[in-house]
Tab-separated table of C-alpha atoms in Angstrom:
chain	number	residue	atom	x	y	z
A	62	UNK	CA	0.000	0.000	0.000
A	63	UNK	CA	1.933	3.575	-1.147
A	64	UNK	CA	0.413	7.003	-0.596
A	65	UNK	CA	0.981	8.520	-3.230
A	66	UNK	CA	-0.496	12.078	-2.717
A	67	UNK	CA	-2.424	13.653	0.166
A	68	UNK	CA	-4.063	16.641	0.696
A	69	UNK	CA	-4.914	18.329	3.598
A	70	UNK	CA	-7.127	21.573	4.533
A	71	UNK	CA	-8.315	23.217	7.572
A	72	UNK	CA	-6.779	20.169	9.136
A	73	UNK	CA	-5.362	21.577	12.878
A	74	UNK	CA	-3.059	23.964	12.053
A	75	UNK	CA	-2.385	23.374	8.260
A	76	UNK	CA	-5.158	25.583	6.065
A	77	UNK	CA	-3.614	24.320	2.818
A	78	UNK	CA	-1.034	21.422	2.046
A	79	UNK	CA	-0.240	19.285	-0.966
A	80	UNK	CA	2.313	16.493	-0.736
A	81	UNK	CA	3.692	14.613	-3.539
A	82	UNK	CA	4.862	11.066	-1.795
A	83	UNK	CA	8.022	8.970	-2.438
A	84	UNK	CA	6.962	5.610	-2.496
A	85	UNK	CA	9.418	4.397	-0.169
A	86	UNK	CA	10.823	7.225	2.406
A	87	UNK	CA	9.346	10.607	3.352
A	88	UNK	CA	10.609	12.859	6.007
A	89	UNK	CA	8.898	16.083	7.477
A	90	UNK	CA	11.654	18.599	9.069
A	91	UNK	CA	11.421	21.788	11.135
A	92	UNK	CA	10.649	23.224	13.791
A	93	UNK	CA	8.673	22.494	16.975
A	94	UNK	CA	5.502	23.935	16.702
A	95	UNK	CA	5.106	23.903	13.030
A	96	UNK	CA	3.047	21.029	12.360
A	97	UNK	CA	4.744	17.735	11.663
A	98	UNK	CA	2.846	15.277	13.638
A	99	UNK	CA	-0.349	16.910	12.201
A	100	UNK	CA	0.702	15.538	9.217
A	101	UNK	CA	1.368	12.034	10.338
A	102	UNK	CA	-1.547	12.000	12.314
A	103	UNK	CA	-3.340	12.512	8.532
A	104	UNK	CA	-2.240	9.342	7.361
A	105	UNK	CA	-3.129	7.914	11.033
A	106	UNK	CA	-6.918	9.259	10.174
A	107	UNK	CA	-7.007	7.907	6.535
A	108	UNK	CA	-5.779	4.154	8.221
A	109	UNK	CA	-8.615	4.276	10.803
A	110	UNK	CA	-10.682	7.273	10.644
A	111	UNK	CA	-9.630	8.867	13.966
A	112	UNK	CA	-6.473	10.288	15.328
A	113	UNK	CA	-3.832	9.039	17.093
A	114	UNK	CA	-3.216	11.686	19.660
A	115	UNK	CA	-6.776	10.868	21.149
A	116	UNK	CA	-8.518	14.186	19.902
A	117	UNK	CA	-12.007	14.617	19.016
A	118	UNK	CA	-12.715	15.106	15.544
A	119	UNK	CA	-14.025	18.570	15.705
A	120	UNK	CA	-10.974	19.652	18.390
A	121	UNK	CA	-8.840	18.832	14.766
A	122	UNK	CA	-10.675	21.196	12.718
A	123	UNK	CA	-8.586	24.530	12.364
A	124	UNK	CA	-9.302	27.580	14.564
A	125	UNK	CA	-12.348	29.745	13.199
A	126	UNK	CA	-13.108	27.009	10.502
A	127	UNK	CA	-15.926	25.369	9.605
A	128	UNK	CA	-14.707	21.871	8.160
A	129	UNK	CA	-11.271	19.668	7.466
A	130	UNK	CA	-10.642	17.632	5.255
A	131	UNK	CA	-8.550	14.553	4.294
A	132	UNK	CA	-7.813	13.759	0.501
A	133	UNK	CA	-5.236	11.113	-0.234
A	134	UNK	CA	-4.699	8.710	-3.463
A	135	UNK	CA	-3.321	5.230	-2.901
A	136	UNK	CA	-1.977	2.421	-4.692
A	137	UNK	CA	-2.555	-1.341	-3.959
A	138	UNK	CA	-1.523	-3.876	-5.701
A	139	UNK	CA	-4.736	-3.986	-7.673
A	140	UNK	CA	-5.616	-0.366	-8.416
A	141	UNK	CA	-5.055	3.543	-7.580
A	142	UNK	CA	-8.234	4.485	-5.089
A	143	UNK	CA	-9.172	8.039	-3.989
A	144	UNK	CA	-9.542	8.273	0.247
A	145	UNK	CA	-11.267	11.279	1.330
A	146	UNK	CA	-12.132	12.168	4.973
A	147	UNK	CA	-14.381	15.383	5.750
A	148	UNK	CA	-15.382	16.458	8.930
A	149	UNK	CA	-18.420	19.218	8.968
A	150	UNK	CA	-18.105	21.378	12.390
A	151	UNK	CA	-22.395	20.793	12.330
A	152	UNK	CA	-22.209	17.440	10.848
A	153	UNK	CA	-21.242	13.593	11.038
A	154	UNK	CA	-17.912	12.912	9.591
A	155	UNK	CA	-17.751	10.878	6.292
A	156	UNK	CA	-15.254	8.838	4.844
A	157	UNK	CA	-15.133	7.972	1.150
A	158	UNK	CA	-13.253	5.632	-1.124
A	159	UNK	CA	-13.453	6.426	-4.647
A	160	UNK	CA	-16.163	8.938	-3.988
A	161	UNK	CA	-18.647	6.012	-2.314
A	162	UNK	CA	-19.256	6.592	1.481
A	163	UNK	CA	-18.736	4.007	3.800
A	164	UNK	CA	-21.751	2.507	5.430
A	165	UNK	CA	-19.973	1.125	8.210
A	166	UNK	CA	-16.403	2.623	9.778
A	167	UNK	CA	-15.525	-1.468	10.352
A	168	UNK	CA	-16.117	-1.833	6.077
A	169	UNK	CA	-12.331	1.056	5.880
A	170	UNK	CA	-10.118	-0.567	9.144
A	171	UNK	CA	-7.796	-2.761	7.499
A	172	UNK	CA	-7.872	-1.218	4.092
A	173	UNK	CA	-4.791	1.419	4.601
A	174	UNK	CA	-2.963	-0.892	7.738
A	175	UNK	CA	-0.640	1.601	9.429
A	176	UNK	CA	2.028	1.260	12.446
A	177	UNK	CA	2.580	4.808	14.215
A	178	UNK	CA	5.885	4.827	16.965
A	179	UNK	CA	5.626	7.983	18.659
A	180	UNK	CA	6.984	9.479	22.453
A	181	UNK	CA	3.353	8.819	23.370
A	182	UNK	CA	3.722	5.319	23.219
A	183	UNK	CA	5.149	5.039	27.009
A	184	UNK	CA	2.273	5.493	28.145
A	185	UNK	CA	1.170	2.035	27.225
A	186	UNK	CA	3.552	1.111	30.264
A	187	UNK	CA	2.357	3.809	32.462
A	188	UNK	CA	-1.248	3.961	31.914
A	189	UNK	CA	-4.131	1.656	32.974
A	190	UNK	CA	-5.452	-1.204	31.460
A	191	UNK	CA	-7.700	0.893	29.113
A	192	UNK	CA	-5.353	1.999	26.677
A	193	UNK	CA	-3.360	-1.063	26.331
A	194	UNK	CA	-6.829	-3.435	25.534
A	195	UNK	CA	-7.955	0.124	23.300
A	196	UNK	CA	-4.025	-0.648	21.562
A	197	UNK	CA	-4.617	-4.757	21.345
A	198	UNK	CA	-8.180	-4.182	19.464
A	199	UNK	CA	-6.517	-1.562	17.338
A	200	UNK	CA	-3.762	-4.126	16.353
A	201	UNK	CA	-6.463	-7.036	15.646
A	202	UNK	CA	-8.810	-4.345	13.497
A	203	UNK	CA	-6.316	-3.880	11.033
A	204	UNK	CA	-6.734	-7.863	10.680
A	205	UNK	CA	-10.131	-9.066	10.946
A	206	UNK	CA	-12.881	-7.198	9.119
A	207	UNK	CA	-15.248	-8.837	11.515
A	208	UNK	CA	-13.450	-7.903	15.144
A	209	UNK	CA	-14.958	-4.478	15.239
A	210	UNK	CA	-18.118	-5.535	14.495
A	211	UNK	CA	-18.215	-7.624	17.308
A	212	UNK	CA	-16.507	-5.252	20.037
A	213	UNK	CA	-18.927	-2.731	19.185
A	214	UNK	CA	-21.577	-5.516	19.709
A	215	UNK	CA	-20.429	-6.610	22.732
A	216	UNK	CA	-19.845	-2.525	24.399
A	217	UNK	CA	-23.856	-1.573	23.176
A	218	UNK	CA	-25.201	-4.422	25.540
A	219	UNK	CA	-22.412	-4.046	28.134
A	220	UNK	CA	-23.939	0.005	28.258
A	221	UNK	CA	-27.978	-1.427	27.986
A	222	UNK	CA	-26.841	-4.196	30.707
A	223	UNK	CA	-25.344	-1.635	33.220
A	224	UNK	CA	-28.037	0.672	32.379
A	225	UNK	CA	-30.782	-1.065	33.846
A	226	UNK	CA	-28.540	-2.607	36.934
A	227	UNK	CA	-28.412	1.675	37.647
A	228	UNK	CA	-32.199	1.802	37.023
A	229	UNK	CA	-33.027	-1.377	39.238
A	230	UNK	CA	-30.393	0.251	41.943
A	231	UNK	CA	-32.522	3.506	41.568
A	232	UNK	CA	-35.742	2.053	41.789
A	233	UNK	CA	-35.252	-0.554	44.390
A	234	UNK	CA	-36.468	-2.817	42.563
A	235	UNK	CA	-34.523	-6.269	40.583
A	236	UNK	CA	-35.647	-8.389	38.000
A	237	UNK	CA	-33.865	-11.128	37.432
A	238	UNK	CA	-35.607	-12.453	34.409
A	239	UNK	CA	-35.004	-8.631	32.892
A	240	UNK	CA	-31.323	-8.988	33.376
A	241	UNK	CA	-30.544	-12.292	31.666
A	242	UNK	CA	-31.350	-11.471	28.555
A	243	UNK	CA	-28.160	-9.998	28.076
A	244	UNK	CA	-26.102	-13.352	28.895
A	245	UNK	CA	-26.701	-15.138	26.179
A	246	UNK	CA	-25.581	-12.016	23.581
A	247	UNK	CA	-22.592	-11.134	25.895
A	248	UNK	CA	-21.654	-14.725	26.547
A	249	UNK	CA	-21.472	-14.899	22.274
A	250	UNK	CA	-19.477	-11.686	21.444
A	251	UNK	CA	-17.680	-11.554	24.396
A	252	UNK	CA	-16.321	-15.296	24.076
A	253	UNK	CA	-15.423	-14.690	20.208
A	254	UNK	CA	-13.886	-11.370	21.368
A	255	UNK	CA	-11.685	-13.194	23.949
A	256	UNK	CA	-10.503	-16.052	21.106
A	257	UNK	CA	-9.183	-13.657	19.154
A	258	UNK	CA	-7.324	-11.965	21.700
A	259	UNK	CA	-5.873	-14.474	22.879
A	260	UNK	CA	-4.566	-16.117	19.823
A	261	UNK	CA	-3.415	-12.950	18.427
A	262	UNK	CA	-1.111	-12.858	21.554
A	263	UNK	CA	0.179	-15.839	21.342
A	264	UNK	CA	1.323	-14.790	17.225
A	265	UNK	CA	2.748	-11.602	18.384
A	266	UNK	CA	4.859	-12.903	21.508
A	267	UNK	CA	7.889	-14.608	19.355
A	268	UNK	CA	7.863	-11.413	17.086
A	269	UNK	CA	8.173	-9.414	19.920
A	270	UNK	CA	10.841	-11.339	21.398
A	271	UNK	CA	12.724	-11.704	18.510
A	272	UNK	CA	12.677	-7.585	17.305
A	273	UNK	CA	13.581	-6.906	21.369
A	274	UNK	CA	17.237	-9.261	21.134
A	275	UNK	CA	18.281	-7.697	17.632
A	276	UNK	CA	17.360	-3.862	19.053
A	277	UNK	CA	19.169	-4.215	22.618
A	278	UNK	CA	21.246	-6.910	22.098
A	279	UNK	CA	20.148	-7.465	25.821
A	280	UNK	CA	20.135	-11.256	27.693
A	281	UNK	CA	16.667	-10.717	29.402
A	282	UNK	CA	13.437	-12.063	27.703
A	283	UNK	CA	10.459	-9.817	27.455
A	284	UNK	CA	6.664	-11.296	26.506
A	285	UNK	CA	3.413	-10.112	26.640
A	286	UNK	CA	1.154	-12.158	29.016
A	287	UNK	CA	-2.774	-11.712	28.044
A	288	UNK	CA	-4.998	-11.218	31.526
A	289	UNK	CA	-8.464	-11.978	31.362
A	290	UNK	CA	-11.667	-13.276	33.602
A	291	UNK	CA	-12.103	-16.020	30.809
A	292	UNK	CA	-8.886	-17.691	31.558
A	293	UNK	CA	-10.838	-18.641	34.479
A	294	UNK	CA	-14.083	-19.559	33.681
A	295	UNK	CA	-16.406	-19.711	30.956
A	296	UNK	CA	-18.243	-15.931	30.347
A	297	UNK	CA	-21.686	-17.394	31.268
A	298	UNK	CA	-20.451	-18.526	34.561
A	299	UNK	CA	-18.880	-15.494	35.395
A	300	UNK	CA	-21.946	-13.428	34.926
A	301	UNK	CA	-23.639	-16.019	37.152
A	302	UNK	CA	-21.311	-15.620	39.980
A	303	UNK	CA	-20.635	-11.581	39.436
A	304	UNK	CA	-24.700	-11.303	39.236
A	305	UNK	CA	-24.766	-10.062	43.635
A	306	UNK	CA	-21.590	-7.991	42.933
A	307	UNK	CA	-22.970	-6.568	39.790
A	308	UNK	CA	-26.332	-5.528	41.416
A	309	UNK	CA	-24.400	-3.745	44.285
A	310	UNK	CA	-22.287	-2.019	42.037
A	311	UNK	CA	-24.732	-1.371	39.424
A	312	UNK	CA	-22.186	-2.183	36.346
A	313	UNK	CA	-20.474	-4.987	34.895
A	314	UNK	CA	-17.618	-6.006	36.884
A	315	UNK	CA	-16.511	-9.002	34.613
A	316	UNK	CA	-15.712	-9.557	31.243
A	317	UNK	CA	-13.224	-8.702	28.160
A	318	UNK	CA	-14.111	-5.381	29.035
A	319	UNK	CA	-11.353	-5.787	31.573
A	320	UNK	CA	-8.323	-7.176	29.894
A	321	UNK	CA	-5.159	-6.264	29.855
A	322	UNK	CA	-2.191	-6.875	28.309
A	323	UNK	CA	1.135	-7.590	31.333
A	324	UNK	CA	4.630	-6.012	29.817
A	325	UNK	CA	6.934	-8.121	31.088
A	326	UNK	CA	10.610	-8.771	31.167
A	327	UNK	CA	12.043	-11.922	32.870
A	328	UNK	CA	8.420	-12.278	34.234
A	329	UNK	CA	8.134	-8.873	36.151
A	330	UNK	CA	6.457	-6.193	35.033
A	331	UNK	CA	8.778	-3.950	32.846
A	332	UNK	CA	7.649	-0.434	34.698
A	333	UNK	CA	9.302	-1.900	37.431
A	334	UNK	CA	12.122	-3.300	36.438
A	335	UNK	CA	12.791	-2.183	33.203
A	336	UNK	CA	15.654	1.029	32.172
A	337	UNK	CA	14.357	3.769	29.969
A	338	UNK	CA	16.555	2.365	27.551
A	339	UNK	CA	15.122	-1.234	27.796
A	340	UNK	CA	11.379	0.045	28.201
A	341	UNK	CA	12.342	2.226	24.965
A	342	UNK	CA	13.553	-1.026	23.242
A	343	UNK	CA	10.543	-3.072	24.420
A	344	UNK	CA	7.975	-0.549	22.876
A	345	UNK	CA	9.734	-0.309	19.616
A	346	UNK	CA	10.102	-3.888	19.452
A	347	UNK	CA	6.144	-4.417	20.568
A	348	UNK	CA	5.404	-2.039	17.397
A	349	UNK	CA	7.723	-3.659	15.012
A	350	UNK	CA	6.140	-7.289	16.110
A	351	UNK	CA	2.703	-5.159	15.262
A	352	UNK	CA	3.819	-4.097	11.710
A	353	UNK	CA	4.943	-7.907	10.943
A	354	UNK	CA	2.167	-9.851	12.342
A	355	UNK	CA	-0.686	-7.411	10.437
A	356	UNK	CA	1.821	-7.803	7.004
A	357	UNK	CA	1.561	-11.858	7.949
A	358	UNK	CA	-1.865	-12.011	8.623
A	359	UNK	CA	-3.396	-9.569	5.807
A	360	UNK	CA	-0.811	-9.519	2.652
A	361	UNK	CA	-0.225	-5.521	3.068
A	362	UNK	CA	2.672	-3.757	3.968
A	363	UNK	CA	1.112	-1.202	6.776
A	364	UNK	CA	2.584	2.368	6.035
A	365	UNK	CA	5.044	2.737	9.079
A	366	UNK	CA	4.894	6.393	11.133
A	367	UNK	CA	7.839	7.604	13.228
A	368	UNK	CA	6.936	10.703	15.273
A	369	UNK	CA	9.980	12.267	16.822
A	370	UNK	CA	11.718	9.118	16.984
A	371	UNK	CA	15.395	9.755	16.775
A	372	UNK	CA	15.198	12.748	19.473
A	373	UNK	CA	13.919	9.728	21.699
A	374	UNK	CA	16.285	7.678	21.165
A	375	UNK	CA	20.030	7.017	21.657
A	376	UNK	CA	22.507	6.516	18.148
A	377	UNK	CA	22.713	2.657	18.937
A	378	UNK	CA	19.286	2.301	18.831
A	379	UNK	CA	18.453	4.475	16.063
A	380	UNK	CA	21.035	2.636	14.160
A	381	UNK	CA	19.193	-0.920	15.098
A	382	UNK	CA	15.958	0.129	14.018
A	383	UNK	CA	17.207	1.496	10.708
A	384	UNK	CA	19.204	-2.110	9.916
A	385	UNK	CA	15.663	-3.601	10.779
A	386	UNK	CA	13.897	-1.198	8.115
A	387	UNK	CA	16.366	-2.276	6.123
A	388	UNK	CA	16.056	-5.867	6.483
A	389	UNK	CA	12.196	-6.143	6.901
A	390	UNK	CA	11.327	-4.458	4.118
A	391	UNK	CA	8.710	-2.200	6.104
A	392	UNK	CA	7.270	-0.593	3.094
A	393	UNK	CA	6.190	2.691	2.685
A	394	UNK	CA	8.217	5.299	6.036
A	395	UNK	CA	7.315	8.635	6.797
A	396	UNK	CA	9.629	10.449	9.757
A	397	UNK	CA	9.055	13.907	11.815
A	398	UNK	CA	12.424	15.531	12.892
A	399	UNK	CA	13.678	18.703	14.243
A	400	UNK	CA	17.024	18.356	12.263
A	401	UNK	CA	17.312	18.071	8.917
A	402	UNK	CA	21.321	17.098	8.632
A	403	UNK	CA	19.938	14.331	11.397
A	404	UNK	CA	17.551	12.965	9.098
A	405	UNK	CA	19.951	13.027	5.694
A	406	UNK	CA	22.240	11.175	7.777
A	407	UNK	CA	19.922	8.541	8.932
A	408	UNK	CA	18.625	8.664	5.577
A	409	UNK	CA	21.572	7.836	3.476
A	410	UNK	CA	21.602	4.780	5.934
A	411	UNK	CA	18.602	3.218	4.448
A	412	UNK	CA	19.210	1.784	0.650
A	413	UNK	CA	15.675	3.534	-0.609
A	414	UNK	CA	14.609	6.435	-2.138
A	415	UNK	CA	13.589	9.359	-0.064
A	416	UNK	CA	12.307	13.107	0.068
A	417	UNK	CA	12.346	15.614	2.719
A	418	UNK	CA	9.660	18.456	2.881
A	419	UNK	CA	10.891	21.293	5.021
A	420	UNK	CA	7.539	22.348	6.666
């Protein structure tokens, strides 16, 4: 998959750009401030319709505007499609592929598979559980057409279910009957949900394990251990057993809806006993593992995003990840960076062809 051109306008704090793509390398140099992971986050929005810096849509729409909007052509194997993404300040957003709107946003994940490294990506060690089960469904969206449809599923009657265990708490009042017709739809999409999960885990972990040796050259073994109430029973027993809990609490207290994904490095948890350096070398390993597993698993190269990347990261490491570009074949790279003689350097590394917009 190449991007070939993109256009942007009214798009955060870009009114009008045009961009002519190399197929292979494209770096965006200047200064901070200017606009460089707006761009990248573009090409995040035409992969899966929503940014990557968690904004809403209409926060990306430029000051005292009415509307962005996206326009990108792209080459497949197959064919040269037109992507456009609009987003109306009084309106729903629509995306379009060759000038036909999507009816679904599940029908465009997976089309334009991307991989984004970025400084924000520590805080899949820091944060909660949240945003490291929102990055594992990410990851397995890019690979089954049919994943979203079923999380999406599976949230709507996780919301109707705790919605009337808040009513019954309100109106002292429980029916039992009332409440189990839920089970049987969360049981479904919740066990198929979990499946998935869990095998695309167990794919990822050797990647992982194998990206993390070449980039630190380290002795320790990191993995990524899959934690879930399934593991240790069946989902309709667990809403059986949860039901007391779940009526004093008024929500759902188990489910997929509270995975998470353990970092760990010789079976501790890598936030606590992990260097910057190795936590650094961990994360760009668990993205790397990412970009190879959705390349295995779907036949497309994803486009590959590095956002501030060699300001992050020491010259050894910058100089492992650039052999592993190298040697992977990663496709299609764009880079931000605040130095352009930085970026030539790195650049005349890497044995493709490349072009460097000063923005």
């Amino acid at each position: 998959m190449i991007i070939k051109k993109l256009s942007l306008y009214n798009f955060k704090n870009h009114a009008e750009k045009k961009f002519e793509f190399s197929p292979q390398i494209n770096c965006f140099v200047g200064n901070n401030g200017v606009g460089k992971t707006n761009i990248l986050d573009a090409l995040h929005y035409l992969s899966v319709g929503k940014s990557f810096l968690g904004n809403t849509d209409l926060n990306n729409i430029k000051k005292e505007e009415d509307f962005f909007t996206i326009d990108a052509e792209v080459q497949n194997e197959e064919s040269e499609d037109t992507l456009k993404i609009s987003q109306p300040k009084e309106a729903k957003k629509i995306i379009k592929k060759n000038d036909k709107s999507y009816d679904r946003m599940s029908d465009h994940i997976g089309y334009l598979p991307s991989v984004m490294i970025s400084p924000y990506d520590s805080n899949l060690i820091s944060d909660s559980g949240e945003s490291r089960r929102k990055f594992l469904d990410s990851m397995i969206c890019q690979t089954d057409s049919g994943y979203l449809f079923d999380l999406i599923q599976y949230q709507k009657i996780i919301q109707q279910r705790n919605a009337l265990l808040k009513y019954f708490a309100k109106n002292r009042v429980f029916e039992k009957d009332s409440l189990e017709i839920y089970d049987d739809p969360i049981t479904t999409f919740g066990t198929k949900i979990y499946q998935k999960r869990q095998e695309f885990v167990s794919q990822l972990n050797p990647i992982i394990q194998n990206f993390y040796q070449i980039i630190s050259g380290g002795k320790e073994t990191v993995s990524v251990i899959y934690e879930s109430h399934l593991i240790e029973n069946p989902f309709e027993i667990l809403l059986k057993e949860s039901l007391e809990r779940d009526r004093m609490l008024t929500y759902t207290s188990k489910g997929i809806h509270k995975d998470d994904l353990l970092f760990e490095m010789d079976t501790v948890l890598i936030k606590k006993v992990g260097s910057q350096g190795q936590q650094k070398s961990f994360l760009i390993s668990l993205k790397l593992a990412q970009m190879s597993l959705v390349k295995e698993l779907t036949g497309k190269t994803p486009i590959l995003l590095l956002d501030d990347i060699f300001d992050k990261l020491d010259d050894h490491r910058v100089a492992q990840l650039i052999e592993l570009v190298n040697q992977e074949n990663f496709g299609q790279i764009f880079i931000t960076d605040t130095h352009r003689e930085r970026t030539e350097s790195v650049v005349k590394k890497i044995n493709e062809e490349s072009i460097i917009f000063e923005i």
